[in-house]
Structure formats: structure tokens, C-alpha cells
């Protein structure tokens, strides 16, 4: 008996429900993560300016370190989702454990490198003489929590691959609450100062890692997956992560170049740039939530051998990305007069920022396509293409951005270069998605 295909409307509704069920909790977890730094800043800020400046340097170093290794989440999500699609939950969790062991290995190396060199690293990043001791203290203590932070990334990837984004949300919220309470108690109650803030963050991160490991280990035991480190599996996880590491480093280089150029334009320009960049990052969280759903869904379809389902899901998620981009762009346009006074009352900064904010708003549909297709190709395990595409984007962006101080145009010209960067990314990703070469079915790529 021939099965009647589901009508297109029913298929879209099913896809929409699946995207929403994965993207909404993922967005909550993404937003909870930067709240750690905000809570630390709010508590440490009352100790004094030098302490807050030290925290700023150290937290920037830690954030950069962790963001560089975000491939632990991305690569693990794709690999686990493929195994889930193939119906092999035991192999899926085993694959995830390889990512967790890799996270622990990288974390141990990071501690061994940073602890003895922390003062030199802090000086390299330009901390003042008064802030440097606080930055060094915070960095050394917080580095002890880096293995836990990386385990959180890898374990998040495992659960996303298993189509579970709710547990990461619950853990992230609980971690934020614990971090805030511990910091307040250790900084002021115990009188430990900035060291108390660092220890509070370490304890909270270790607690989050423990919660994740409990969930993953319980799943491993239920499905008979081994928990022991496997050299071949760890090596395979590292190899899958290298292209994504190149992609991430290229993106970080783009953001660093943009900030360096803005700093050379003048104080008002760099102040406006930092405000706009913070908004741009917040908008990215919303769009990245759809990308995370894409990683999990596409990996599962390809693992199940359903190439057509992967194509249809990709098409629908692109539509979501464009719609979300339009909505966010309109929100930025409407709210821009209210947004800027939250950060500064300087009218010069306002005048500098407003035209660039318009560019950010107009480019949000492009960003929506970029984030979604980025997630689709990550879910397909198409890391090498993503690496080459981002290197090409860096090669286009860098000379254009560096010419801004020479040719003029100020911050608006710089954000025009940022819009060009996102357009190049969109074109490279769109061409790849149209080619169909990313569609490789099976439990492994």
C-alpha cells in the first residue's frame, strides 16, 4: 500500500514545531552565558576601578580562550546527531564522550600554559600597573575552571546532538544563579575580593560540568556506551574540530581588526563601535539559536539517509532566518533612539552611532541567512568548506576595513565593511548550499 505524502502545509508546521522546540531553549542558554561576566562585573565593580579593570582584562582573555574552542560544541553536535539519525544511540553517546575527553585534555594543556605565564599575558594585553595584579589573580584562579568550561561546551554538543536543548538551558540558568550567589558571598561575605569572584566562577562552572556529566554518563550506562578514553575517537574529534577552529580564529580576527580600526578613528568612534558591537552580538545570539537547531536537525536527517528531508529542512530554516532577520532589523530601527542613551549620554557618540546602527538593522536579513546556513553546514560536518570560506571572507574584509581611516567615512564606513563581510559570507554559504555537495548521508561523513 502506497503511503500518501504529507501535504506541504503539514510538513512546514512539523518543521516549525521542531525548529521552535530546539531554538527557543538554545537561545535562553546562549543568553545566560554572557550573564556570568555581567554578574562578575557588577559585583567586582563595587570593589574599585582597578579591580574592575583587572577583571575586564582577565575575563576578555578567558572569553576568547573558551570561544576559540567552541568547536567542541559544534563538531560534537554534528557527529552525535548523525549517529542519532542512524538509530545508534550507543555510538552517538560514545562519540560524545570522545569530545568530552578532548575537552579535558585541552583544558589541562591550557592550565599548564597559562598559570606560569599569566603575568606576561596580562602585560601583553596592556593592563595598567594598578590593574595588572588583580587581572593576574583572577586569570590564574579562573584558569582552574577552564577544563570544566570546555566540558560544558562538549557536553552541550552531546545533548544538542541528541535533540535536547532544554537541559542546557536549565543548567545554564542554575549556573548563573549559583555564580551570582557564590560571587557575592565570597567577595563580600568572606572578604576575598576579586579572588572570591574568580573562585565563585570556578565553582559554578565545575557544578555545571558535573551536572552535564551526570546526564551524559547516565545515558552512556543506559545504552551500554563505554566511558573510557579512546585515542582514535579523541583524535577523530580533534581532526573534525580543526577546520572549525580555523573558521573561529578567522572570525575573531575580523572582529579584532574592526575594533582596532575603530580605535584609530577617535574616542567617539570606538565608544560607538563598542555599543554597536554589543548589540550586534546580542542579535547574533537570537539568530545563532536557529543555527543550533539547524546543526541538530540536519545532522539527524543526514544520519538517517534522508537527503530530501535535509534539503527541505534547510530551505525552511533559511526562511526562518530571513524572517527573524527582518523582525530584528525593524526592532533595531524602531528602538535605536532608546537604545543609545542606555550606554551613554554623549551626543557625539549618538551622532556617530546612528548611521552605523541603520546599517546593522538593514543587514539583519543577511545575517539571518548567514547564521542558518552556517549551522546547516556545521550539522552536515562540512567544516573544511566553512574554514576556506571564512578565510576568503577575512581576505576580502581586512584590506577594505584597513582603508577606512585612509579614505574616510568614519564608523559608518567601517560598518559598511562589516556588512560587506556578512554579504561575502552569505554568498559563499549560499553557493555551497545550492551545490548540494554538503549532503553526505550516513552515520559518519
PDB file of C-alpha atoms in Angstrom, residues 231-442:
ATOM      1  CA  UNK A 231      42.681   7.524  21.498  1.00  0.00           C
ATOM      2  CA  UNK A 232      41.277   7.007  17.993  1.00  0.00           C
ATOM      3  CA  UNK A 233      37.972   8.643  18.888  1.00  0.00           C
ATOM      4  CA  UNK A 234      39.642  11.627  20.579  1.00  0.00           C
ATOM      5  CA  UNK A 235      41.929  12.031  17.565  1.00  0.00           C
ATOM      6  CA  UNK A 236      38.915  11.934  15.216  1.00  0.00           C
ATOM      7  CA  UNK A 237      37.132  14.575  17.313  1.00  0.00           C
ATOM      8  CA  UNK A 238      40.212  16.801  17.158  1.00  0.00           C
ATOM      9  CA  UNK A 239      40.517  16.369  13.386  1.00  0.00           C
ATOM     10  CA  UNK A 240      36.856  17.296  12.912  1.00  0.00           C
ATOM     11  CA  UNK A 241      37.395  20.354  15.087  1.00  0.00           C
ATOM     12  CA  UNK A 242      40.466  21.767  13.305  1.00  0.00           C
ATOM     13  CA  UNK A 243      38.559  23.314  10.354  1.00  0.00           C
ATOM     14  CA  UNK A 244      36.032  24.845  12.750  1.00  0.00           C
ATOM     15  CA  UNK A 245      38.921  26.207  14.814  1.00  0.00           C
ATOM     16  CA  UNK A 246      40.292  27.891  11.666  1.00  0.00           C
ATOM     17  CA  UNK A 247      36.820  29.308  10.983  1.00  0.00           C
ATOM     18  CA  UNK A 248      36.508  30.670  14.524  1.00  0.00           C
ATOM     19  CA  UNK A 249      40.005  32.202  14.539  1.00  0.00           C
ATOM     20  CA  UNK A 250      39.276  33.911  11.204  1.00  0.00           C
ATOM     21  CA  UNK A 251      36.063  35.370  12.603  1.00  0.00           C
ATOM     22  CA  UNK A 252      37.863  36.549  15.745  1.00  0.00           C
ATOM     23  CA  UNK A 253      40.496  38.187  13.526  1.00  0.00           C
ATOM     24  CA  UNK A 254      37.743  40.069  11.668  1.00  0.00           C
ATOM     25  CA  UNK A 255      36.284  41.395  14.930  1.00  0.00           C
ATOM     26  CA  UNK A 256      39.730  42.364  16.241  1.00  0.00           C
ATOM     27  CA  UNK A 257      40.553  44.238  13.025  1.00  0.00           C
ATOM     28  CA  UNK A 258      37.236  46.093  13.225  1.00  0.00           C
ATOM     29  CA  UNK A 259      37.910  47.131  16.827  1.00  0.00           C
ATOM     30  CA  UNK A 260      41.489  48.195  16.014  1.00  0.00           C
ATOM     31  CA  UNK A 261      40.279  50.331  13.103  1.00  0.00           C
ATOM     32  CA  UNK A 262      37.538  51.909  15.244  1.00  0.00           C
ATOM     33  CA  UNK A 263      40.136  52.786  17.901  1.00  0.00           C
ATOM     34  CA  UNK A 264      42.136  54.706  15.301  1.00  0.00           C
ATOM     35  CA  UNK A 265      39.092  56.735  14.261  1.00  0.00           C
ATOM     36  CA  UNK A 266      38.809  58.507  17.626  1.00  0.00           C
ATOM     37  CA  UNK A 267      37.301  58.189  21.072  1.00  0.00           C
ATOM     38  CA  UNK A 268      33.709  58.805  19.965  1.00  0.00           C
ATOM     39  CA  UNK A 269      34.049  56.229  17.206  1.00  0.00           C
ATOM     40  CA  UNK A 270      35.473  53.468  19.403  1.00  0.00           C
ATOM     41  CA  UNK A 271      32.849  54.164  22.069  1.00  0.00           C
ATOM     42  CA  UNK A 272      30.060  53.979  19.477  1.00  0.00           C
ATOM     43  CA  UNK A 273      31.637  50.881  17.940  1.00  0.00           C
ATOM     44  CA  UNK A 274      31.665  49.042  21.266  1.00  0.00           C
ATOM     45  CA  UNK A 275      27.987  49.872  21.813  1.00  0.00           C
ATOM     46  CA  UNK A 276      27.028  48.704  18.323  1.00  0.00           C
ATOM     47  CA  UNK A 277      29.168  45.590  18.602  1.00  0.00           C
ATOM     48  CA  UNK A 278      27.427  44.642  21.855  1.00  0.00           C
ATOM     49  CA  UNK A 279      24.049  44.974  20.115  1.00  0.00           C
ATOM     50  CA  UNK A 280      25.310  43.060  17.078  1.00  0.00           C
ATOM     51  CA  UNK A 281      26.454  40.245  19.393  1.00  0.00           C
ATOM     52  CA  UNK A 282      23.079  40.150  21.148  1.00  0.00           C
ATOM     53  CA  UNK A 283      21.280  39.900  17.795  1.00  0.00           C
ATOM     54  CA  UNK A 284      23.706  37.128  16.849  1.00  0.00           C
ATOM     55  CA  UNK A 285      22.555  35.097  19.861  1.00  0.00           C
ATOM     56  CA  UNK A 286      18.972  35.165  18.579  1.00  0.00           C
ATOM     57  CA  UNK A 287      19.985  34.069  15.078  1.00  0.00           C
ATOM     58  CA  UNK A 288      22.507  31.537  16.385  1.00  0.00           C
ATOM     59  CA  UNK A 289      19.681  29.750  18.202  1.00  0.00           C
ATOM     60  CA  UNK A 290      18.178  28.866  14.805  1.00  0.00           C
ATOM     61  CA  UNK A 291      21.641  27.773  13.636  1.00  0.00           C
ATOM     62  CA  UNK A 292      21.910  25.416  16.618  1.00  0.00           C
ATOM     63  CA  UNK A 293      18.569  23.896  15.707  1.00  0.00           C
ATOM     64  CA  UNK A 294      19.938  23.523  12.175  1.00  0.00           C
ATOM     65  CA  UNK A 295      23.024  21.654  13.379  1.00  0.00           C
ATOM     66  CA  UNK A 296      20.943  19.118  15.287  1.00  0.00           C
ATOM     67  CA  UNK A 297      18.193  18.652  12.683  1.00  0.00           C
ATOM     68  CA  UNK A 298      20.433  18.459   9.602  1.00  0.00           C
ATOM     69  CA  UNK A 299      22.836  16.035  11.270  1.00  0.00           C
ATOM     70  CA  UNK A 300      19.940  13.758  12.200  1.00  0.00           C
ATOM     71  CA  UNK A 301      18.424  13.795   8.703  1.00  0.00           C
ATOM     72  CA  UNK A 302      21.758  13.018   7.057  1.00  0.00           C
ATOM     73  CA  UNK A 303      22.491  10.259   9.567  1.00  0.00           C
ATOM     74  CA  UNK A 304      19.122   8.726   8.718  1.00  0.00           C
ATOM     75  CA  UNK A 305      19.972   8.843   4.986  1.00  0.00           C
ATOM     76  CA  UNK A 306      17.171  11.346   4.271  1.00  0.00           C
ATOM     77  CA  UNK A 307      18.780  13.750   1.807  1.00  0.00           C
ATOM     78  CA  UNK A 308      15.446  15.209   0.704  1.00  0.00           C
ATOM     79  CA  UNK A 309      14.415  15.831   4.304  1.00  0.00           C
ATOM     80  CA  UNK A 310      17.731  17.650   4.878  1.00  0.00           C
ATOM     81  CA  UNK A 311      17.132  19.870   1.829  1.00  0.00           C
ATOM     82  CA  UNK A 312      13.590  20.726   2.905  1.00  0.00           C
ATOM     83  CA  UNK A 313      14.707  21.453   6.480  1.00  0.00           C
ATOM     84  CA  UNK A 314      17.497  23.684   5.164  1.00  0.00           C
ATOM     85  CA  UNK A 315      15.059  25.606   2.985  1.00  0.00           C
ATOM     86  CA  UNK A 316      12.619  26.098   5.846  1.00  0.00           C
ATOM     87  CA  UNK A 317      15.319  27.236   8.273  1.00  0.00           C
ATOM     88  CA  UNK A 318      16.582  29.790   5.752  1.00  0.00           C
ATOM     89  CA  UNK A 319      13.046  31.174   5.618  1.00  0.00           C
ATOM     90  CA  UNK A 320      13.118  31.361   9.415  1.00  0.00           C
ATOM     91  CA  UNK A 321      16.471  33.113   9.321  1.00  0.00           C
ATOM     92  CA  UNK A 322      15.242  35.752   6.862  1.00  0.00           C
ATOM     93  CA  UNK A 323      12.026  36.343   8.840  1.00  0.00           C
ATOM     94  CA  UNK A 324      13.915  36.621  12.123  1.00  0.00           C
ATOM     95  CA  UNK A 325      16.416  38.982  10.486  1.00  0.00           C
ATOM     96  CA  UNK A 326      13.647  41.248   9.178  1.00  0.00           C
ATOM     97  CA  UNK A 327      11.955  41.330  12.605  1.00  0.00           C
ATOM     98  CA  UNK A 328      15.215  42.091  14.417  1.00  0.00           C
ATOM     99  CA  UNK A 329      16.154  44.753  11.871  1.00  0.00           C
ATOM    100  CA  UNK A 330      12.836  46.530  12.316  1.00  0.00           C
ATOM    101  CA  UNK A 331      13.242  46.323  16.086  1.00  0.00           C
ATOM    102  CA  UNK A 332      16.678  47.963  15.873  1.00  0.00           C
ATOM    103  CA  UNK A 333      15.345  50.756  13.650  1.00  0.00           C
ATOM    104  CA  UNK A 334      12.455  51.489  15.990  1.00  0.00           C
ATOM    105  CA  UNK A 335      14.425  51.195  19.239  1.00  0.00           C
ATOM    106  CA  UNK A 336      17.682  52.916  18.235  1.00  0.00           C
ATOM    107  CA  UNK A 337      16.777  56.288  19.823  1.00  0.00           C
ATOM    108  CA  UNK A 338      16.031  54.472  23.096  1.00  0.00           C
ATOM    109  CA  UNK A 339      18.976  52.069  22.905  1.00  0.00           C
ATOM    110  CA  UNK A 340      21.890  54.510  22.796  1.00  0.00           C
ATOM    111  CA  UNK A 341      21.045  56.537  25.957  1.00  0.00           C
ATOM    112  CA  UNK A 342      21.254  53.322  27.983  1.00  0.00           C
ATOM    113  CA  UNK A 343      25.023  53.298  27.329  1.00  0.00           C
ATOM    114  CA  UNK A 344      25.979  56.965  27.081  1.00  0.00           C
ATOM    115  CA  UNK A 345      24.564  60.477  27.198  1.00  0.00           C
ATOM    116  CA  UNK A 346      27.301  61.868  24.939  1.00  0.00           C
ATOM    117  CA  UNK A 347      25.554  63.416  21.885  1.00  0.00           C
ATOM    118  CA  UNK A 348      28.709  62.990  19.785  1.00  0.00           C
ATOM    119  CA  UNK A 349      28.646  59.230  20.339  1.00  0.00           C
ATOM    120  CA  UNK A 350      24.932  59.211  19.480  1.00  0.00           C
ATOM    121  CA  UNK A 351      25.507  61.034  16.192  1.00  0.00           C
ATOM    122  CA  UNK A 352      28.398  58.718  15.336  1.00  0.00           C
ATOM    123  CA  UNK A 353      26.473  55.551  16.120  1.00  0.00           C
ATOM    124  CA  UNK A 354      23.092  56.251  14.496  1.00  0.00           C
ATOM    125  CA  UNK A 355      24.057  55.790  10.789  1.00  0.00           C
ATOM    126  CA  UNK A 356      26.007  52.625  11.625  1.00  0.00           C
ATOM    127  CA  UNK A 357      23.010  51.288  13.558  1.00  0.00           C
ATOM    128  CA  UNK A 358      20.895  51.726  10.443  1.00  0.00           C
ATOM    129  CA  UNK A 359      23.382  49.558   8.532  1.00  0.00           C
ATOM    130  CA  UNK A 360      23.204  46.912  11.258  1.00  0.00           C
ATOM    131  CA  UNK A 361      19.401  46.946  11.061  1.00  0.00           C
ATOM    132  CA  UNK A 362      19.281  46.707   7.256  1.00  0.00           C
ATOM    133  CA  UNK A 363      21.802  43.840   7.202  1.00  0.00           C
ATOM    134  CA  UNK A 364      19.946  41.613   9.682  1.00  0.00           C
ATOM    135  CA  UNK A 365      18.171  39.521   6.984  1.00  0.00           C
ATOM    136  CA  UNK A 366      21.612  38.825   5.500  1.00  0.00           C
ATOM    137  CA  UNK A 367      22.837  37.830   8.981  1.00  0.00           C
ATOM    138  CA  UNK A 368      19.832  35.533   9.333  1.00  0.00           C
ATOM    139  CA  UNK A 369      20.786  33.645   6.171  1.00  0.00           C
ATOM    140  CA  UNK A 370      24.451  33.501   7.228  1.00  0.00           C
ATOM    141  CA  UNK A 371      23.793  32.070  10.675  1.00  0.00           C
ATOM    142  CA  UNK A 372      21.296  29.492   9.447  1.00  0.00           C
ATOM    143  CA  UNK A 373      23.452  28.215   6.588  1.00  0.00           C
ATOM    144  CA  UNK A 374      26.479  28.196   8.891  1.00  0.00           C
ATOM    145  CA  UNK A 375      24.506  25.905  11.210  1.00  0.00           C
ATOM    146  CA  UNK A 376      23.307  23.727   8.336  1.00  0.00           C
ATOM    147  CA  UNK A 377      26.828  23.145   7.028  1.00  0.00           C
ATOM    148  CA  UNK A 378      28.139  22.508  10.547  1.00  0.00           C
ATOM    149  CA  UNK A 379      25.392  19.952  11.057  1.00  0.00           C
ATOM    150  CA  UNK A 380      26.463  18.328   7.802  1.00  0.00           C
ATOM    151  CA  UNK A 381      30.066  18.150   9.028  1.00  0.00           C
ATOM    152  CA  UNK A 382      31.215  20.429   6.195  1.00  0.00           C
ATOM    153  CA  UNK A 383      33.935  22.034   8.318  1.00  0.00           C
ATOM    154  CA  UNK A 384      36.690  22.272   5.670  1.00  0.00           C
ATOM    155  CA  UNK A 385      34.476  24.365   3.388  1.00  0.00           C
ATOM    156  CA  UNK A 386      33.491  26.621   6.287  1.00  0.00           C
ATOM    157  CA  UNK A 387      37.179  27.171   7.075  1.00  0.00           C
ATOM    158  CA  UNK A 388      38.085  28.126   3.494  1.00  0.00           C
ATOM    159  CA  UNK A 389      35.001  30.331   3.160  1.00  0.00           C
ATOM    160  CA  UNK A 390      35.866  32.265   6.325  1.00  0.00           C
ATOM    161  CA  UNK A 391      39.497  32.676   5.253  1.00  0.00           C
ATOM    162  CA  UNK A 392      38.242  34.124   1.956  1.00  0.00           C
ATOM    163  CA  UNK A 393      35.927  36.449   3.877  1.00  0.00           C
ATOM    164  CA  UNK A 394      38.839  37.617   6.043  1.00  0.00           C
ATOM    165  CA  UNK A 395      40.936  38.231   2.931  1.00  0.00           C
ATOM    166  CA  UNK A 396      38.173  40.443   1.471  1.00  0.00           C
ATOM    167  CA  UNK A 397      37.332  42.283   4.699  1.00  0.00           C
ATOM    168  CA  UNK A 398      40.804  43.087   6.024  1.00  0.00           C
ATOM    169  CA  UNK A 399      42.040  45.436   3.232  1.00  0.00           C
ATOM    170  CA  UNK A 400      38.660  47.170   2.967  1.00  0.00           C
ATOM    171  CA  UNK A 401      38.497  47.812   6.727  1.00  0.00           C
ATOM    172  CA  UNK A 402      42.118  48.944   6.942  1.00  0.00           C
ATOM    173  CA  UNK A 403      41.475  51.523   4.199  1.00  0.00           C
ATOM    174  CA  UNK A 404      38.677  53.182   6.205  1.00  0.00           C
ATOM    175  CA  UNK A 405      40.995  55.526   8.191  1.00  0.00           C
ATOM    176  CA  UNK A 406      42.760  56.452   4.939  1.00  0.00           C
ATOM    177  CA  UNK A 407      39.726  57.031   2.717  1.00  0.00           C
ATOM    178  CA  UNK A 408      37.444  58.468   5.396  1.00  0.00           C
ATOM    179  CA  UNK A 409      33.822  57.729   6.159  1.00  0.00           C
ATOM    180  CA  UNK A 410      34.358  57.072   9.847  1.00  0.00           C
ATOM    181  CA  UNK A 411      32.416  54.458  11.757  1.00  0.00           C
ATOM    182  CA  UNK A 412      29.680  54.272   9.132  1.00  0.00           C
ATOM    183  CA  UNK A 413      32.274  53.198   6.546  1.00  0.00           C
ATOM    184  CA  UNK A 414      33.652  50.606   8.963  1.00  0.00           C
ATOM    185  CA  UNK A 415      30.219  49.087   9.495  1.00  0.00           C
ATOM    186  CA  UNK A 416      29.684  49.172   5.742  1.00  0.00           C
ATOM    187  CA  UNK A 417      32.795  46.965   5.598  1.00  0.00           C
ATOM    188  CA  UNK A 418      31.229  44.721   8.256  1.00  0.00           C
ATOM    189  CA  UNK A 419      28.090  44.495   6.116  1.00  0.00           C
ATOM    190  CA  UNK A 420      30.283  43.587   3.133  1.00  0.00           C
ATOM    191  CA  UNK A 421      31.869  40.875   5.285  1.00  0.00           C
ATOM    192  CA  UNK A 422      28.465  39.363   6.102  1.00  0.00           C
ATOM    193  CA  UNK A 423      27.437  39.585   2.428  1.00  0.00           C
ATOM    194  CA  UNK A 424      30.550  37.674   1.343  1.00  0.00           C
ATOM    195  CA  UNK A 425      29.792  35.039   3.976  1.00  0.00           C
ATOM    196  CA  UNK A 426      26.220  34.783   2.721  1.00  0.00           C
ATOM    197  CA  UNK A 427      27.341  34.308  -0.888  1.00  0.00           C
ATOM    198  CA  UNK A 428      29.900  31.611  -0.049  1.00  0.00           C
ATOM    199  CA  UNK A 429      27.418  29.727   2.126  1.00  0.00           C
ATOM    200  CA  UNK A 430      24.548  30.107  -0.353  1.00  0.00           C
ATOM    201  CA  UNK A 431      26.664  28.779  -3.213  1.00  0.00           C
ATOM    202  CA  UNK A 432      27.620  25.754  -1.129  1.00  0.00           C
ATOM    203  CA  UNK A 433      24.043  25.065  -0.088  1.00  0.00           C
ATOM    204  CA  UNK A 434      22.880  25.317  -3.711  1.00  0.00           C
ATOM    205  CA  UNK A 435      25.574  22.920  -4.911  1.00  0.00           C
ATOM    206  CA  UNK A 436      24.315  20.087  -2.710  1.00  0.00           C
ATOM    207  CA  UNK A 437      27.886  18.920  -2.053  1.00  0.00           C
ATOM    208  CA  UNK A 438      27.300  19.249   1.692  1.00  0.00           C
ATOM    209  CA  UNK A 439      24.708  16.458   1.524  1.00  0.00           C
ATOM    210  CA  UNK A 440      26.639  13.351   2.563  1.00  0.00           C
ATOM    211  CA  UNK A 441      24.403  10.758   4.184  1.00  0.00           C
ATOM    212  CA  UNK A 442      25.336   8.061   6.687  1.00  0.00           C
TER     213      UNK A 442
END
